[in-house]
Short mmCIF file of N, CA and C in Angstrom, two decimals:
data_model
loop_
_atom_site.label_atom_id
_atom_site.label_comp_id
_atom_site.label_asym_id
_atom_site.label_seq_id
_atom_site.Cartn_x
_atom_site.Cartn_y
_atom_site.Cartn_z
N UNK A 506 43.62 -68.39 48.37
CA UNK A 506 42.57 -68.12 47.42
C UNK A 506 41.50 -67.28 48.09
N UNK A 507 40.81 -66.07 47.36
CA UNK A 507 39.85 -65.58 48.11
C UNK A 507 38.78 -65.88 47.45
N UNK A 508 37.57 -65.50 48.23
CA UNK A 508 36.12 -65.84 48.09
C UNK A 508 35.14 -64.73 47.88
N UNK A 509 34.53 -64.43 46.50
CA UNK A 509 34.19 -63.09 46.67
C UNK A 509 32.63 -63.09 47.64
N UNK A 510 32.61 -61.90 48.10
CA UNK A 510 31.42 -61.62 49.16
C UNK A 510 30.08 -61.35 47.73
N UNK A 511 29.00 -61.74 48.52
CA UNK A 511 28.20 -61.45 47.42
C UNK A 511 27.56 -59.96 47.96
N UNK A 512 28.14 -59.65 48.91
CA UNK A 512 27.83 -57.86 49.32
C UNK A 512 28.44 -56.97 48.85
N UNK A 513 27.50 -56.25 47.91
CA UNK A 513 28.46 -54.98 47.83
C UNK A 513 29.55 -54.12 49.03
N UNK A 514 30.75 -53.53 48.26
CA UNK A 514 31.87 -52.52 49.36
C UNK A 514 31.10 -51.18 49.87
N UNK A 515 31.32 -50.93 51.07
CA UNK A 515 31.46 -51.59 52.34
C UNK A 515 30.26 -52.51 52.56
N UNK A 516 30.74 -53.49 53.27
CA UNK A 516 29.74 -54.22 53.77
C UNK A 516 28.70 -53.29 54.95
N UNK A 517 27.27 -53.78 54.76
CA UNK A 517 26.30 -53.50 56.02
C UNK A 517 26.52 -53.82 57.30
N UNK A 518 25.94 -52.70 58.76
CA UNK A 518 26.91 -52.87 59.68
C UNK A 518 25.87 -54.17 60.21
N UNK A 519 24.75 -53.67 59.68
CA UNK A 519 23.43 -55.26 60.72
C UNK A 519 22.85 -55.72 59.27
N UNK A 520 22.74 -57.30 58.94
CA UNK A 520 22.64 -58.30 58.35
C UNK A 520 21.58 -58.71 58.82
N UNK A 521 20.39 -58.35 58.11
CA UNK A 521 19.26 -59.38 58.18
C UNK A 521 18.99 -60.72 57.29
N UNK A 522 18.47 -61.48 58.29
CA UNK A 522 17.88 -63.10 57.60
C UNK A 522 16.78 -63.53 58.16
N UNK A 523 15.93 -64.47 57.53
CA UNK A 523 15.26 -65.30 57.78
C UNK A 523 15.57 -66.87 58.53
N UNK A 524 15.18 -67.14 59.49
CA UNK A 524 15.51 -68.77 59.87
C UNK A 524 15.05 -69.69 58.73
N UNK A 525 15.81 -70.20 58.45
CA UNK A 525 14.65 -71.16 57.38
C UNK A 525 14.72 -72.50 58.28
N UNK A 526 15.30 -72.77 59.04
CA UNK A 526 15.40 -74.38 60.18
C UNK A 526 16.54 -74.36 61.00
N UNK A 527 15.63 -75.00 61.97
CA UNK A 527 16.33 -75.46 63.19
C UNK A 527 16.76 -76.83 63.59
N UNK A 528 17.86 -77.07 63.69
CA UNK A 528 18.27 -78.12 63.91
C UNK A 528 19.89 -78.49 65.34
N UNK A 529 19.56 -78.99 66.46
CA UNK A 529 20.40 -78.82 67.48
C UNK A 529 20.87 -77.86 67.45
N UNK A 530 21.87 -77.20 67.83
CA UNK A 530 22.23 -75.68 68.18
C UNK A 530 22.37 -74.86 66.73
N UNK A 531 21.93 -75.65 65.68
CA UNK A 531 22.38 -74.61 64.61
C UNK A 531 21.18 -74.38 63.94
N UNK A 532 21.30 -72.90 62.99
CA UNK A 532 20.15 -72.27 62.84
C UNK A 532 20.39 -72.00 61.33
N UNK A 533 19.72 -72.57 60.04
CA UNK A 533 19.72 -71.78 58.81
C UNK A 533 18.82 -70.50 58.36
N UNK A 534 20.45 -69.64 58.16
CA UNK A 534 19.60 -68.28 57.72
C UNK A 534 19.89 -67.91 56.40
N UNK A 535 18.70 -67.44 55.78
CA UNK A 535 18.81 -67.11 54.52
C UNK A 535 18.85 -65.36 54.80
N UNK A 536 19.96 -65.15 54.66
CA UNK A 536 20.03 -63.44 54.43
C UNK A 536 19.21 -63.01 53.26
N UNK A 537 18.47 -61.74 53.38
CA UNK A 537 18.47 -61.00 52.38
C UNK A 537 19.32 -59.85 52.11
N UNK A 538 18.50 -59.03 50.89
CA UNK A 538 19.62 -57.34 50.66
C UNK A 538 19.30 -56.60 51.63
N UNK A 539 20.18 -55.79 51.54
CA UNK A 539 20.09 -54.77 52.25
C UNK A 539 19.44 -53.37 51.94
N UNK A 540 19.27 -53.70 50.46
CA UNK A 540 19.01 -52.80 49.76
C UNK A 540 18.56 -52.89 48.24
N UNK A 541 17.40 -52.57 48.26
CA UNK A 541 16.31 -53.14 46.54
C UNK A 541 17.84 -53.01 45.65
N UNK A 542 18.21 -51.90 44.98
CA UNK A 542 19.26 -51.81 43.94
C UNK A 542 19.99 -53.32 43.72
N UNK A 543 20.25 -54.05 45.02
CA UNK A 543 21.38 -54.96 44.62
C UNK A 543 20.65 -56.41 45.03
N UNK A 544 19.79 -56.77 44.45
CA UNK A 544 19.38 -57.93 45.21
C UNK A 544 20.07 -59.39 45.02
N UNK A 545 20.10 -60.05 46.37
CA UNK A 545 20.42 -61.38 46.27
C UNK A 545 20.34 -61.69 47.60
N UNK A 546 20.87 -63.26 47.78
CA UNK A 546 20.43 -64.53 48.94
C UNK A 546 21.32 -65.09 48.98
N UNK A 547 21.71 -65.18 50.27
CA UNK A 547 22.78 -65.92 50.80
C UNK A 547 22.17 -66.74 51.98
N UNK A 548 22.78 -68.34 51.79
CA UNK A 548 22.33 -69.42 53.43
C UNK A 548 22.84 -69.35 53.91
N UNK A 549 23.25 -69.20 55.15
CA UNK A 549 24.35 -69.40 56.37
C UNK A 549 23.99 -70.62 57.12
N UNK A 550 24.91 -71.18 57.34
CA UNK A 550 24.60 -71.64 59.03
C UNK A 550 25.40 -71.04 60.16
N UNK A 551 24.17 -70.92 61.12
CA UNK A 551 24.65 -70.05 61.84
C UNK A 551 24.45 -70.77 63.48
N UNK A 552 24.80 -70.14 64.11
CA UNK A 552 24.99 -70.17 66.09
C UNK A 552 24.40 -69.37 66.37
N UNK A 553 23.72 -69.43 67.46
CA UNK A 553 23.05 -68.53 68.42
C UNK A 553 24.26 -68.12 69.33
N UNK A 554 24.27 -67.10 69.85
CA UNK A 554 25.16 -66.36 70.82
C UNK A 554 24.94 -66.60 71.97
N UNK A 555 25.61 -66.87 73.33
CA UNK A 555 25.64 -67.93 74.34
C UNK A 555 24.57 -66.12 74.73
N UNK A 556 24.78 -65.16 74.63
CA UNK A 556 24.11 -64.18 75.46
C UNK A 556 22.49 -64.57 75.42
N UNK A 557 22.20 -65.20 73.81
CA UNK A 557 20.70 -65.10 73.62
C UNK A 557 20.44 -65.98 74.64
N UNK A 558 20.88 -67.45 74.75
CA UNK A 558 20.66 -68.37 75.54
C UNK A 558 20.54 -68.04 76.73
N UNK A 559 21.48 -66.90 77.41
CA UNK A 559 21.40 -67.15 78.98
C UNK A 559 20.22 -66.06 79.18
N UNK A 560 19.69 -65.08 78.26
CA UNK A 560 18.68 -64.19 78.88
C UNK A 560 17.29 -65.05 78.50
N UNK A 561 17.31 -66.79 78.09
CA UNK A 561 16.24 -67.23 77.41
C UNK A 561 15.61 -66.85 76.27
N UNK A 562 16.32 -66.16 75.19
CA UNK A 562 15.87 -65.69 74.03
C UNK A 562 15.37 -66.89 72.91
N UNK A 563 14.59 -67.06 72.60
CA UNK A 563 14.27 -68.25 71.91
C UNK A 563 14.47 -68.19 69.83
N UNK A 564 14.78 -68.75 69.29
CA UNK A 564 15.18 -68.32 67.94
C UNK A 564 14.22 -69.46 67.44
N UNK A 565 13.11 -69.21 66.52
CA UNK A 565 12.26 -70.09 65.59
C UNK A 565 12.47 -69.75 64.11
N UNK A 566 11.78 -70.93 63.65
CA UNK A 566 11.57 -70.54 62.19
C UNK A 566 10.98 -69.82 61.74
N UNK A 567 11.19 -68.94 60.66
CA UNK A 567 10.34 -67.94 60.40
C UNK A 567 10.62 -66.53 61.26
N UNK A 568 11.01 -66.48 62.15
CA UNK A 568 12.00 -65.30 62.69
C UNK A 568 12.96 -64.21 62.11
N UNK A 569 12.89 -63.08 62.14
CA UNK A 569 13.96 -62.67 61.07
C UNK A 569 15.07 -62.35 62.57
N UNK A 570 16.32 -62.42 61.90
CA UNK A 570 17.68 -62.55 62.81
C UNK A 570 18.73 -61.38 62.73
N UNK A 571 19.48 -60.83 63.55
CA UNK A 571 20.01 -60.21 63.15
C UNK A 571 21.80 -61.01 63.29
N UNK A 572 22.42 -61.00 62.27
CA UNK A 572 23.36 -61.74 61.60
C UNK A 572 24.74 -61.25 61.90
N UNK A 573 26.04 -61.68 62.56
CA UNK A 573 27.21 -60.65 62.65
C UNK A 573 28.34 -61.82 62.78
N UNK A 574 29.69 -61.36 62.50
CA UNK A 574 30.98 -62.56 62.54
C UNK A 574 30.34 -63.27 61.55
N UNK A 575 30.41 -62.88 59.91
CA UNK A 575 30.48 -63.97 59.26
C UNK A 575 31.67 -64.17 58.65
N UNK A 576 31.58 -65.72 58.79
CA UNK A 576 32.56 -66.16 57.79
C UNK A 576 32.08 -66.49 56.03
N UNK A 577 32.26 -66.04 55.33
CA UNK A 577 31.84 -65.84 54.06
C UNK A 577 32.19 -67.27 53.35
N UNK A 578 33.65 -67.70 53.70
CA UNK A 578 34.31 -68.90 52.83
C UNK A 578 33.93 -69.98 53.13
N UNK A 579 33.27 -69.98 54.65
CA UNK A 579 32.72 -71.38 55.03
C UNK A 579 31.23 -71.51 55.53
N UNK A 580 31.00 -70.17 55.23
CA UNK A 580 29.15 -70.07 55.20
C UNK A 580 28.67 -70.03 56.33
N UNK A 581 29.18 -69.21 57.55
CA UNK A 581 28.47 -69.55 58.91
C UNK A 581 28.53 -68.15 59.28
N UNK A 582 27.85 -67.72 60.26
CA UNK A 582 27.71 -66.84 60.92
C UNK A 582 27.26 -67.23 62.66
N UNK A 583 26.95 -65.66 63.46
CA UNK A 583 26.42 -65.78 64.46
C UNK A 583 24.95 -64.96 64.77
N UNK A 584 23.95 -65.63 64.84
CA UNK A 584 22.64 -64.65 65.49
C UNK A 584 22.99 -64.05 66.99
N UNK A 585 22.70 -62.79 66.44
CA UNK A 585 23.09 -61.91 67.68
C UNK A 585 21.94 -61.07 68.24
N UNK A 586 20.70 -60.91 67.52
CA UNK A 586 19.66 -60.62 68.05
C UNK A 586 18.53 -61.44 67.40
N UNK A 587 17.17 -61.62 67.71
CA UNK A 587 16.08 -62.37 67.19
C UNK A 587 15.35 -60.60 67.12
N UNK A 588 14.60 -60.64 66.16
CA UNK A 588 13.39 -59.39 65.91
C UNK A 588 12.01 -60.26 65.84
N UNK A 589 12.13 -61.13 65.82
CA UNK A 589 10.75 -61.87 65.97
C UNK A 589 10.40 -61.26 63.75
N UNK A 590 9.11 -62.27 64.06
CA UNK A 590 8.42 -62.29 62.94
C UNK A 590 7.34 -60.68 63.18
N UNK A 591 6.96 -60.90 63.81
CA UNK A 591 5.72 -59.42 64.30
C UNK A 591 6.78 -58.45 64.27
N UNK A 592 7.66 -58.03 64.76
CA UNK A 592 8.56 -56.72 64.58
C UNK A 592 8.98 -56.53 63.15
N UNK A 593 9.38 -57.22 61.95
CA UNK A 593 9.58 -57.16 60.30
C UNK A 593 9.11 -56.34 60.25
N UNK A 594 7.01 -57.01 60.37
CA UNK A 594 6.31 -57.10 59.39
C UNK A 594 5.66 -55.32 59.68
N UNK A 595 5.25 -55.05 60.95
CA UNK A 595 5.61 -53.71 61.24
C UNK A 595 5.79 -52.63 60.83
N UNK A 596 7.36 -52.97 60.32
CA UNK A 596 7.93 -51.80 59.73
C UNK A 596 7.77 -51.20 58.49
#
C-alpha cells in the first residue's frame, strides 16, 4: 500500500521545520512549505544526526531544523542541520 506525500513532485532538496519538543533523543518537527502556492504541515519525529552530537551542536525548541531521510509512512525523519531561531528570522 502506498502513502501519499503531502509534497508536491519533485520533492524539495532541504526541508525546513520547527522543533515543537524535546524529549530523550527525539525531536518533534513540524515542517512547513516550501513554498506560499502550496501550503501545509507535516509532524515528524525525528533524530538528531550522531554528526550534530559529536561537534556539540545543541537542537532546542523553537529552532528551525533542517530535515533529510524521511520516512513519510512512519513519520520520522533526521535533523541534519540546526539554523537556530536568530538565523530564520533574518532572512
Amino acid at each position: 500500500m502506498e502513502f501519499p506525500t503531502p509534497y508536491p513532485e519533485p520533492l524539495p532538496t532541504k526541508l525546513l521545520g520547527v522543533v515543537t519538543a524535546v524529549q530523550a533523543n527525539f525531536y518533534c518537527s513540524n515542517l512547513s512549505s516550501p513554498t506560499p502556492d502550496q501550503p501545509f504541515t507535516q509532524l515528524l519525529l525525528c533524530t538528531r544526526r550522531a554528526r550534530l552530537k559529536k561537534i556539540g551542536q545543541q537542537v532546542m525548541v523553537g529552532d528551525w531544523v533542517e530535515v533529510t531521510d524521511v520516512d513519510w509512512s512512519g513519520g520520522r525523519g533526521a535533523i541534519a542541520g540546526d539554523l537556530g531561531l536568530e538565523d530564520h528570522l533574518q532572512e
